[in-house]
PDB file of C-alpha atoms in Angstrom:
ATOM      1  CA  UNK A 232       0.073   0.019   0.041  1.00 43.00           C
ATOM      2  CA  UNK A 233       2.918   2.348   0.980  1.00 44.00           C
ATOM      3  CA  UNK A 234       4.581   1.329  -2.219  1.00 45.00           C
ATOM      4  CA  UNK A 235       1.426   2.125  -4.330  1.00 45.00           C
ATOM      5  CA  UNK A 236       0.971   5.715  -2.607  1.00 42.00           C
ATOM      6  CA  UNK A 237       4.578   6.509  -3.275  1.00 46.00           C
ATOM      7  CA  UNK A 238       4.096   6.511  -6.971  1.00 45.00           C
ATOM      8  CA  UNK A 239       0.723   8.329  -6.991  1.00 50.00           C
ATOM      9  CA  UNK A 240       0.756  11.929  -8.499  1.00 54.00           C
ATOM     10  CA  UNK A 241      -0.515  14.719  -6.505  1.00 49.00           C
ATOM     11  CA  UNK A 242       0.971  13.530  -3.092  1.00 55.00           C
ATOM     12  CA  UNK A 243       3.112  16.106  -1.320  1.00 61.00           C
ATOM     13  CA  UNK A 244       3.148  19.817  -2.102  1.00 71.00           C
ATOM     14  CA  UNK A 245       1.508  20.884  -5.434  1.00 79.00           C
ATOM     15  CA  UNK A 246       3.806  21.895  -8.178  1.00 80.00           C
ATOM     16  CA  UNK A 247       4.382  25.678  -8.415  1.00 84.00           C
ATOM     17  CA  UNK A 248       3.301  27.597 -11.594  1.00 86.00           C
ATOM     18  CA  UNK A 249       7.193  27.934 -12.444  1.00 87.00           C
ATOM     19  CA  UNK A 250       7.582  24.060 -12.428  1.00 85.00           C
ATOM     20  CA  UNK A 251       4.539  23.624 -14.785  1.00 87.00           C
ATOM     21  CA  UNK A 252       5.859  26.367 -17.096  1.00 89.00           C
ATOM     22  CA  UNK A 253       9.372  24.751 -16.987  1.00 87.00           C
ATOM     23  CA  UNK A 254       7.834  21.415 -17.760  1.00 87.00           C
ATOM     24  CA  UNK A 255       5.962  22.673 -20.739  1.00 90.00           C
ATOM     25  CA  UNK A 256       8.904  24.546 -22.037  1.00 89.00           C
ATOM     26  CA  UNK A 257      11.299  21.634 -21.692  1.00 87.00           C
ATOM     27  CA  UNK A 258       8.683  19.094 -23.058  1.00 87.00           C
ATOM     28  CA  UNK A 259       7.841  21.424 -25.936  1.00 89.00           C
ATOM     29  CA  UNK A 260      11.515  21.825 -26.643  1.00 85.00           C
ATOM     30  CA  UNK A 261      12.057  18.042 -26.752  1.00 85.00           C
ATOM     31  CA  UNK A 262       9.007  17.530 -28.825  1.00 87.00           C
ATOM     32  CA  UNK A 263      10.014  20.071 -31.440  1.00 84.00           C
ATOM     33  CA  UNK A 264      13.708  19.389 -31.826  1.00 78.00           C
ATOM     34  CA  UNK A 265      13.551  16.600 -34.318  1.00 74.00           C
ATOM     35  CA  UNK A 266      11.481  18.786 -36.566  1.00 75.00           C
ATOM     36  CA  UNK A 267      12.971  22.287 -36.225  1.00 71.00           C
ATOM     37  CA  UNK A 268      15.012  23.643 -39.088  1.00 60.00           C
ATOM     38  CA  UNK A 269      17.822  24.667 -36.933  1.00 59.00           C
ATOM     39  CA  UNK A 270      20.563  23.415 -39.277  1.00 51.00           C
ATOM     40  CA  UNK A 271      20.577  26.413 -41.589  1.00 54.00           C
ATOM     41  CA  UNK A 272      21.547  28.607 -38.553  1.00 52.00           C
ATOM     42  CA  UNK A 273      24.599  26.498 -38.282  1.00 53.00           C
ATOM     43  CA  UNK A 274      27.824  26.202 -40.374  1.00 51.00           C
ATOM     44  CA  UNK A 275      27.160  23.147 -42.646  1.00 56.00           C
ATOM     45  CA  UNK A 276      30.757  23.092 -43.825  1.00 59.00           C
ATOM     46  CA  UNK A 277      32.296  24.310 -46.931  1.00 64.00           C
ATOM     47  CA  UNK A 278      30.445  24.091 -50.372  1.00 64.00           C
ATOM     48  CA  UNK A 279      31.473  21.025 -52.399  1.00 65.00           C
ATOM     49  CA  UNK A 280      33.169  19.376 -49.484  1.00 65.00           C
ATOM     50  CA  UNK A 281      31.313  16.192 -50.101  1.00 67.00           C
ATOM     51  CA  UNK A 282      30.944  14.649 -53.447  1.00 74.00           C
ATOM     52  CA  UNK A 283      29.681  11.070 -52.451  1.00 76.00           C
ATOM     53  CA  UNK A 284      26.720   9.494 -53.655  1.00 80.00           C
ATOM     54  CA  UNK A 285      23.985   9.326 -51.056  1.00 75.00           C
ATOM     55  CA  UNK A 286      21.434   7.245 -52.792  1.00 78.00           C
ATOM     56  CA  UNK A 287      23.300   4.397 -54.340  1.00 79.00           C
ATOM     57  CA  UNK A 288      23.728   6.214 -57.710  1.00 86.00           C
ATOM     58  CA  UNK A 289      26.308   8.234 -59.706  1.00 92.00           C
ATOM     59  CA  UNK A 290      26.842  11.929 -58.586  1.00 91.00           C
ATOM     60  CA  UNK A 291      27.610  14.696 -61.175  1.00 90.00           C
ATOM     61  CA  UNK A 292      27.458  18.339 -61.119  1.00 87.00           C
ATOM     62  CA  UNK A 293      25.284  20.962 -62.980  1.00 83.00           C
ATOM     63  CA  UNK A 294      26.494  24.380 -62.495  1.00 80.00           C
ATOM     64  CA  UNK A 295      26.695  24.839 -58.540  1.00 82.00           C
ATOM     65  CA  UNK A 296      24.216  21.995 -58.040  1.00 86.00           C
ATOM     66  CA  UNK A 297      24.694  18.318 -57.282  1.00 89.00           C
ATOM     67  CA  UNK A 298      22.712  15.787 -59.271  1.00 92.00           C
ATOM     68  CA  UNK A 299      22.559  12.138 -58.392  1.00 91.00           C
ATOM     69  CA  UNK A 300      21.257   9.589 -60.872  1.00 93.00           C
ATOM     70  CA  UNK A 301      20.099   6.233 -59.707  1.00 91.00           C
ATOM     71  CA  UNK A 302      18.940   3.423 -61.943  1.00 92.00           C
ATOM     72  CA  UNK A 303      17.300   0.560 -60.143  1.00 88.00           C
ATOM     73  CA  UNK A 304      14.322  -1.690 -60.668  1.00 88.00           C
ATOM     74  CA  UNK A 305      13.320  -0.389 -64.040  1.00 92.00           C
ATOM     75  CA  UNK A 306      13.201   3.212 -62.839  1.00 93.00           C
ATOM     76  CA  UNK A 307      15.585   6.190 -62.827  1.00 94.00           C
ATOM     77  CA  UNK A 308      15.527   8.488 -59.985  1.00 91.00           C
ATOM     78  CA  UNK A 309      17.324  11.822 -59.901  1.00 92.00           C
ATOM     79  CA  UNK A 310      18.226  13.752 -56.742  1.00 88.00           C
ATOM     80  CA  UNK A 311      19.200  17.382 -56.870  1.00 87.00           C
ATOM     81  CA  UNK A 312      21.058  19.271 -54.121  1.00 84.00           C
ATOM     82  CA  UNK A 313      22.594  22.549 -53.724  1.00 81.00           C
ATOM     83  CA  UNK A 314      26.295  23.273 -53.254  1.00 81.00           C
ATOM     84  CA  UNK A 315      26.171  22.275 -49.573  1.00 74.00           C
ATOM     85  CA  UNK A 316      24.247  19.117 -50.549  1.00 75.00           C
ATOM     86  CA  UNK A 317      20.939  20.400 -49.075  1.00 72.00           C
ATOM     87  CA  UNK A 318      18.095  18.786 -51.014  1.00 73.00           C
ATOM     88  CA  UNK A 319      16.137  21.141 -53.341  1.00 75.00           C
ATOM     89  CA  UNK A 320      13.417  20.739 -55.901  1.00 76.00           C
ATOM     90  CA  UNK A 321      14.450  22.040 -59.379  1.00 81.00           C
ATOM     91  CA  UNK A 322      11.712  23.762 -61.457  1.00 86.00           C
ATOM     92  CA  UNK A 323      12.002  21.033 -64.192  1.00 91.00           C
ATOM     93  CA  UNK A 324      14.174  17.997 -64.842  1.00 93.00           C
ATOM     94  CA  UNK A 325      14.417  15.932 -68.120  1.00 94.00           C
ATOM     95  CA  UNK A 326      16.612  13.104 -69.119  1.00 95.00           C
ATOM     96  CA  UNK A 327      17.711  11.945 -72.583  1.00 95.00           C
ATOM     97  CA  UNK A 328      18.902   8.206 -73.110  1.00 95.00           C
ATOM     98  CA  UNK A 329      21.615   7.873 -75.444  1.00 94.00           C
ATOM     99  CA  UNK A 330      20.895  11.119 -77.163  1.00 92.00           C
ATOM    100  CA  UNK A 331      17.247  10.500 -77.798  1.00 94.00           C
ATOM    101  CA  UNK A 332      14.565  13.000 -77.114  1.00 94.00           C
ATOM    102  CA  UNK A 333      14.545  14.381 -73.554  1.00 94.00           C
ATOM    103  CA  UNK A 334      11.925  12.765 -71.172  1.00 95.00           C
ATOM    104  CA  UNK A 335      10.601  15.074 -68.440  1.00 95.00           C
ATOM    105  CA  UNK A 336      10.497  13.461 -65.022  1.00 95.00           C
ATOM    106  CA  UNK A 337       7.776  14.088 -62.548  1.00 92.00           C
ATOM    107  CA  UNK A 338       8.596  15.080 -58.978  1.00 86.00           C
ATOM    108  CA  UNK A 339       7.746  12.210 -56.853  1.00 80.00           C
ATOM    109  CA  UNK A 340       7.853  12.957 -53.064  1.00 66.00           C
ATOM    110  CA  UNK A 341      11.501  13.914 -52.701  1.00 73.00           C
ATOM    111  CA  UNK A 342      13.041  13.334 -56.208  1.00 82.00           C
ATOM    112  CA  UNK A 343      12.495  13.183 -59.750  1.00 90.00           C
ATOM    113  CA  UNK A 344      11.515   9.679 -61.073  1.00 91.00           C
ATOM    114  CA  UNK A 345      10.141   7.853 -64.079  1.00 93.00           C
ATOM    115  CA  UNK A 346      10.677   4.665 -66.172  1.00 95.00           C
ATOM    116  CA  UNK A 347      14.351   3.874 -67.129  1.00 95.00           C
ATOM    117  CA  UNK A 348      15.417   2.910 -70.517  1.00 93.00           C
ATOM    118  CA  UNK A 349      18.342   0.858 -71.684  1.00 92.00           C
ATOM    119  CA  UNK A 350      21.179   3.342 -72.314  1.00 93.00           C
ATOM    120  CA  UNK A 351      24.929   3.775 -71.786  1.00 94.00           C
ATOM    121  CA  UNK A 352      24.610   7.617 -71.486  1.00 94.00           C
ATOM    122  CA  UNK A 353      22.127   9.584 -69.714  1.00 95.00           C
ATOM    123  CA  UNK A 354      22.064  13.220 -70.050  1.00 95.00           C
ATOM    124  CA  UNK A 355      20.145  15.150 -67.334  1.00 94.00           C
ATOM    125  CA  UNK A 356      18.851  18.710 -67.964  1.00 93.00           C
ATOM    126  CA  UNK A 357      17.959  20.642 -64.916  1.00 90.00           C
ATOM    127  CA  UNK A 358      15.960  23.872 -64.926  1.00 90.00           C
ATOM    128  CA  UNK A 359      17.124  25.691 -61.777  1.00 79.00           C
ATOM    129  CA  UNK A 360      15.502  28.956 -60.120  1.00 77.00           C
ATOM    130  CA  UNK A 361      15.538  31.740 -62.607  1.00 77.00           C
ATOM    131  CA  UNK A 362      14.925  29.640 -65.567  1.00 80.00           C
ATOM    132  CA  UNK A 363      18.375  28.672 -66.664  1.00 81.00           C
ATOM    133  CA  UNK A 364      18.867  25.028 -67.960  1.00 84.00           C
ATOM    134  CA  UNK A 365      21.912  23.296 -67.083  1.00 85.00           C
ATOM    135  CA  UNK A 366      23.022  19.868 -68.425  1.00 90.00           C
ATOM    136  CA  UNK A 367      25.298  17.089 -67.574  1.00 91.00           C
ATOM    137  CA  UNK A 368      25.975  13.578 -68.971  1.00 94.00           C
ATOM    138  CA  UNK A 369      26.337  10.349 -66.957  1.00 94.00           C
ATOM    139  CA  UNK A 370      28.248   7.560 -68.259  1.00 93.00           C
ATOM    140  CA  UNK A 371      26.686   4.177 -67.201  1.00 91.00           C
ATOM    141  CA  UNK A 372      28.692   2.074 -69.802  1.00 87.00           C
ATOM    142  CA  UNK A 373      30.300   0.044 -67.039  1.00 78.00           C
ATOM    143  CA  UNK A 374      26.987  -0.920 -65.463  1.00 72.00           C
ATOM    144  CA  UNK A 375      25.233  -1.761 -68.807  1.00 58.00           C
ATOM    145  CA  UNK A 376      28.137  -4.079 -69.987  1.00 53.00           C
TER     146      UNK A 376
ATOM    147  CA  UNK B 140      -6.646  -4.325  -8.428  1.00 44.00           C
ATOM    148  CA  UNK B 141      -4.264  -1.434  -8.294  1.00 46.00           C
ATOM    149  CA  UNK B 142      -5.293   2.015  -8.400  1.00 48.00           C
ATOM    150  CA  UNK B 143      -3.072   4.758  -9.905  1.00 58.00           C
ATOM    151  CA  UNK B 144      -3.433   8.398 -10.486  1.00 58.00           C
ATOM    152  CA  UNK B 145      -3.552   9.253 -14.203  1.00 61.00           C
ATOM    153  CA  UNK B 146      -3.161  13.058 -13.618  1.00 69.00           C
ATOM    154  CA  UNK B 147      -0.225  14.773 -15.179  1.00 81.00           C
ATOM    155  CA  UNK B 148       2.440  16.375 -12.886  1.00 87.00           C
ATOM    156  CA  UNK B 149       5.328  18.326 -14.483  1.00 90.00           C
ATOM    157  CA  UNK B 150       7.444  15.330 -15.035  1.00 91.00           C
ATOM    158  CA  UNK B 151       4.654  13.682 -16.860  1.00 92.00           C
ATOM    159  CA  UNK B 152       4.214  16.721 -19.027  1.00 93.00           C
ATOM    160  CA  UNK B 153       7.915  16.481 -20.040  1.00 93.00           C
ATOM    161  CA  UNK B 154       7.709  12.826 -20.680  1.00 94.00           C
ATOM    162  CA  UNK B 155       4.582  13.040 -22.510  1.00 94.00           C
ATOM    163  CA  UNK B 156       5.531  15.712 -24.771  1.00 94.00           C
ATOM    164  CA  UNK B 157       8.928  14.091 -25.480  1.00 94.00           C
ATOM    165  CA  UNK B 158       7.251  10.744 -26.129  1.00 95.00           C
ATOM    166  CA  UNK B 159       4.869  12.319 -28.537  1.00 95.00           C
ATOM    167  CA  UNK B 160       7.808  13.897 -30.527  1.00 93.00           C
ATOM    168  CA  UNK B 161       9.491  10.578 -30.542  1.00 93.00           C
ATOM    169  CA  UNK B 162       6.275   8.863 -31.808  1.00 95.00           C
ATOM    170  CA  UNK B 163       5.748  11.318 -34.573  1.00 94.00           C
ATOM    171  CA  UNK B 164       9.271  11.086 -35.685  1.00 93.00           C
ATOM    172  CA  UNK B 165       9.294   7.130 -35.606  1.00 95.00           C
ATOM    173  CA  UNK B 166       6.001   7.306 -37.501  1.00 95.00           C
ATOM    174  CA  UNK B 167       7.530   9.480 -40.156  1.00 92.00           C
ATOM    175  CA  UNK B 168      10.443   7.058 -40.667  1.00 93.00           C
ATOM    176  CA  UNK B 169       8.185   4.091 -40.914  1.00 96.00           C
ATOM    177  CA  UNK B 170       5.824   5.790 -43.482  1.00 94.00           C
ATOM    178  CA  UNK B 171       8.365   7.638 -45.732  1.00 89.00           C
ATOM    179  CA  UNK B 172      12.058   6.780 -45.155  1.00 89.00           C
ATOM    180  CA  UNK B 173      13.452   8.672 -48.280  1.00 82.00           C
ATOM    181  CA  UNK B 174      11.299  11.794 -47.227  1.00 83.00           C
ATOM    182  CA  UNK B 175      12.628  11.690 -43.585  1.00 86.00           C
ATOM    183  CA  UNK B 176      16.240  10.993 -44.943  1.00 85.00           C
ATOM    184  CA  UNK B 177      16.401  14.171 -47.101  1.00 77.00           C
ATOM    185  CA  UNK B 178      14.100  16.249 -44.900  1.00 79.00           C
ATOM    186  CA  UNK B 179      15.005  15.931 -41.341  1.00 81.00           C
ATOM    187  CA  UNK B 180      17.181  18.896 -40.580  1.00 74.00           C
ATOM    188  CA  UNK B 181      19.859  17.106 -38.915  1.00 78.00           C
ATOM    189  CA  UNK B 182      22.199  16.247 -41.738  1.00 77.00           C
ATOM    190  CA  UNK B 183      21.195  12.615 -41.935  1.00 83.00           C
ATOM    191  CA  UNK B 184      22.811  11.989 -45.422  1.00 77.00           C
ATOM    192  CA  UNK B 185      26.261  13.033 -43.967  1.00 78.00           C
ATOM    193  CA  UNK B 186      26.297   9.683 -42.286  1.00 82.00           C
ATOM    194  CA  UNK B 187      26.024   7.746 -45.431  1.00 76.00           C
ATOM    195  CA  UNK B 188      23.675   6.592 -48.199  1.00 75.00           C
ATOM    196  CA  UNK B 189      20.054   5.883 -47.541  1.00 79.00           C
ATOM    197  CA  UNK B 190      19.005   2.496 -46.562  1.00 84.00           C
ATOM    198  CA  UNK B 191      15.207   2.423 -46.233  1.00 87.00           C
ATOM    199  CA  UNK B 192      15.119  -0.822 -44.409  1.00 92.00           C
ATOM    200  CA  UNK B 193      17.323   0.506 -41.485  1.00 93.00           C
ATOM    201  CA  UNK B 194      15.560   3.785 -41.378  1.00 94.00           C
ATOM    202  CA  UNK B 195      12.289   1.858 -40.830  1.00 96.00           C
ATOM    203  CA  UNK B 196      14.069  -0.292 -38.268  1.00 96.00           C
ATOM    204  CA  UNK B 197      15.049   2.792 -36.287  1.00 95.00           C
ATOM    205  CA  UNK B 198      11.645   4.119 -36.898  1.00 96.00           C
ATOM    206  CA  UNK B 199      10.285   1.146 -35.091  1.00 97.00           C
ATOM    207  CA  UNK B 200      12.617   1.773 -32.083  1.00 96.00           C
ATOM    208  CA  UNK B 201      11.369   5.515 -31.802  1.00 95.00           C
ATOM    209  CA  UNK B 202       7.722   4.513 -32.120  1.00 96.00           C
ATOM    210  CA  UNK B 203       8.121   2.049 -29.240  1.00 96.00           C
ATOM    211  CA  UNK B 204      10.194   4.510 -27.185  1.00 94.00           C
ATOM    212  CA  UNK B 205       7.633   7.250 -27.795  1.00 95.00           C
ATOM    213  CA  UNK B 206       4.670   5.140 -26.767  1.00 96.00           C
ATOM    214  CA  UNK B 207       6.462   3.898 -23.669  1.00 96.00           C
ATOM    215  CA  UNK B 208       7.129   7.524 -22.542  1.00 95.00           C
ATOM    216  CA  UNK B 209       3.621   8.692 -23.295  1.00 95.00           C
ATOM    217  CA  UNK B 210       2.227   5.766 -21.311  1.00 94.00           C
ATOM    218  CA  UNK B 211       4.441   6.418 -18.513  1.00 93.00           C
ATOM    219  CA  UNK B 212       3.532  10.045 -18.418  1.00 93.00           C
ATOM    220  CA  UNK B 213       0.149   9.117 -17.175  1.00 92.00           C
ATOM    221  CA  UNK B 214       1.227   5.947 -15.276  1.00 92.00           C
ATOM    222  CA  UNK B 215       3.856   6.959 -12.724  1.00 90.00           C
ATOM    223  CA  UNK B 216       4.551   3.550 -11.716  1.00 90.00           C
ATOM    224  CA  UNK B 217       5.916   2.865 -15.214  1.00 91.00           C
ATOM    225  CA  UNK B 218       8.171   5.853 -15.530  1.00 92.00           C
ATOM    226  CA  UNK B 219      11.318   4.423 -14.369  1.00 93.00           C
ATOM    227  CA  UNK B 220      11.245   1.413 -16.537  1.00 94.00           C
ATOM    228  CA  UNK B 221      10.314   3.664 -19.544  1.00 94.00           C
ATOM    229  CA  UNK B 222      12.852   6.195 -18.675  1.00 94.00           C
ATOM    230  CA  UNK B 223      15.537   3.429 -18.148  1.00 94.00           C
ATOM    231  CA  UNK B 224      14.772   2.081 -21.602  1.00 94.00           C
ATOM    232  CA  UNK B 225      14.478   5.286 -23.429  1.00 94.00           C
ATOM    233  CA  UNK B 226      17.566   6.644 -21.587  1.00 94.00           C
ATOM    234  CA  UNK B 227      19.468   3.658 -22.344  1.00 95.00           C
ATOM    235  CA  UNK B 228      18.950   4.048 -26.136  1.00 95.00           C
ATOM    236  CA  UNK B 229      19.327   7.764 -26.198  1.00 94.00           C
ATOM    237  CA  UNK B 230      22.604   7.752 -24.306  1.00 96.00           C
ATOM    238  CA  UNK B 231      23.885   5.054 -26.431  1.00 96.00           C
ATOM    239  CA  UNK B 232      22.684   6.873 -29.464  1.00 95.00           C
ATOM    240  CA  UNK B 233      24.527   9.937 -28.306  1.00 95.00           C
ATOM    241  CA  UNK B 234      27.917   7.878 -27.824  1.00 96.00           C
ATOM    242  CA  UNK B 235      27.529   6.535 -31.247  1.00 96.00           C
ATOM    243  CA  UNK B 236      27.257  10.068 -32.733  1.00 95.00           C
ATOM    244  CA  UNK B 237      30.361  11.121 -30.592  1.00 96.00           C
ATOM    245  CA  UNK B 238      32.270   8.150 -31.896  1.00 95.00           C
ATOM    246  CA  UNK B 239      31.274   8.961 -35.478  1.00 91.00           C
ATOM    247  CA  UNK B 240      32.090  12.582 -35.158  1.00 90.00           C
ATOM    248  CA  UNK B 241      35.422  12.002 -33.406  1.00 91.00           C
ATOM    249  CA  UNK B 242      36.599   9.352 -36.100  1.00 87.00           C
ATOM    250  CA  UNK B 243      35.718  11.837 -39.033  1.00 83.00           C
ATOM    251  CA  UNK B 244      32.722  10.030 -40.668  1.00 81.00           C
ATOM    252  CA  UNK B 245      30.917  13.439 -40.245  1.00 79.00           C
ATOM    253  CA  UNK B 246      32.409  16.827 -40.164  1.00 78.00           C
ATOM    254  CA  UNK B 247      32.927  18.828 -37.002  1.00 82.00           C
ATOM    255  CA  UNK B 248      29.837  20.941 -37.620  1.00 79.00           C
ATOM    256  CA  UNK B 249      27.877  17.971 -36.334  1.00 85.00           C
ATOM    257  CA  UNK B 250      28.993  18.684 -32.851  1.00 89.00           C
ATOM    258  CA  UNK B 251      26.551  21.654 -33.110  1.00 86.00           C
ATOM    259  CA  UNK B 252      23.975  20.062 -35.448  1.00 85.00           C
ATOM    260  CA  UNK B 253      23.599  17.006 -33.071  1.00 89.00           C
ATOM    261  CA  UNK B 254      22.912  18.960 -29.905  1.00 89.00           C
ATOM    262  CA  UNK B 255      19.329  19.567 -30.234  1.00 85.00           C
ATOM    263  CA  UNK B 256      18.250  16.108 -31.637  1.00 87.00           C
ATOM    264  CA  UNK B 257      20.735  13.742 -30.122  1.00 92.00           C
ATOM    265  CA  UNK B 258      22.713  15.184 -27.151  1.00 93.00           C
ATOM    266  CA  UNK B 259      20.069  17.270 -25.563  1.00 91.00           C
ATOM    267  CA  UNK B 260      17.477  14.490 -25.264  1.00 92.00           C
ATOM    268  CA  UNK B 261      20.149  12.066 -23.854  1.00 94.00           C
ATOM    269  CA  UNK B 262      20.978  14.664 -21.165  1.00 94.00           C
ATOM    270  CA  UNK B 263      17.404  15.510 -20.424  1.00 91.00           C
ATOM    271  CA  UNK B 264      16.154  11.897 -19.957  1.00 92.00           C
ATOM    272  CA  UNK B 265      18.828  11.213 -17.393  1.00 94.00           C
ATOM    273  CA  UNK B 266      18.043  14.408 -15.525  1.00 92.00           C
ATOM    274  CA  UNK B 267      14.293  13.509 -15.681  1.00 91.00           C
ATOM    275  CA  UNK B 268      15.179  10.068 -14.608  1.00 91.00           C
ATOM    276  CA  UNK B 269      16.970  11.419 -11.469  1.00 91.00           C
ATOM    277  CA  UNK B 270      14.025  13.701 -10.615  1.00 88.00           C
ATOM    278  CA  UNK B 271      11.661  10.970 -10.862  1.00 88.00           C
ATOM    279  CA  UNK B 272      13.803   8.712  -8.691  1.00 87.00           C
ATOM    280  CA  UNK B 273      14.009  11.464  -6.066  1.00 86.00           C
ATOM    281  CA  UNK B 274      10.229  11.679  -6.184  1.00 83.00           C
ATOM    282  CA  UNK B 275       9.944   7.990  -5.783  1.00 80.00           C
ATOM    283  CA  UNK B 276      12.102   7.700  -2.808  1.00 79.00           C
ATOM    284  CA  UNK B 277      10.689  10.833  -0.947  1.00 69.00           C
TER     285      UNK B 277
END
């Protein structure tokens, strides 16, 4: 009985308003920290300090942007990020397989994605903010052979 | 049949809100790993390429951890076991981040980036656990 009472809330002096305010502030901070966009406030390192593929594809550059192309399971996925590798959504993105007519890829969640086609070279044309179109070509000859 | 107060006290408020945040974060990982990977403002890609399966594995941990803390917020008898479980995970999680930053897997900017989402929760859960233990023994 004594053990049970020891755990009951409300036993002893009532919490002060300061204790409640502190609890709400601390709890709210802990609740929000995973979702706060605090990282832009911090130094994320130097531009172009990291050129590793992050999605299992090939990484290339278009202007100051990073583009990663992943071909897997019959689909081609293209991820675009800025100079600091922060993900961004380009205004428009099209791919050309072995020099054929460009195919515009739709934005699907967090990437541009569409059906893949057999090809050694994939040209990616990215329309960035301001309307400029930048292009780069990826060589997949090793993975095709 | 045991009876137990379900009213919230300040420690319950902290645990409840903290648990709710972990629940949502875990649900996000389970529902859409790629979106969580690129959107969570904690530089997750700095640690390596996306592995959807492992993100879901970790999401399962966060959901259970969050649910335990929310439950414990309203059930004081369950607080110490929940805090012990959550604290064990969060402290080890923090140690892993320290090791990976020290060995250079991620850049030194992660000492700051990881404060809000990794190091602060680990410290707070230990402090809250000591408060709860003090309450239990007085």
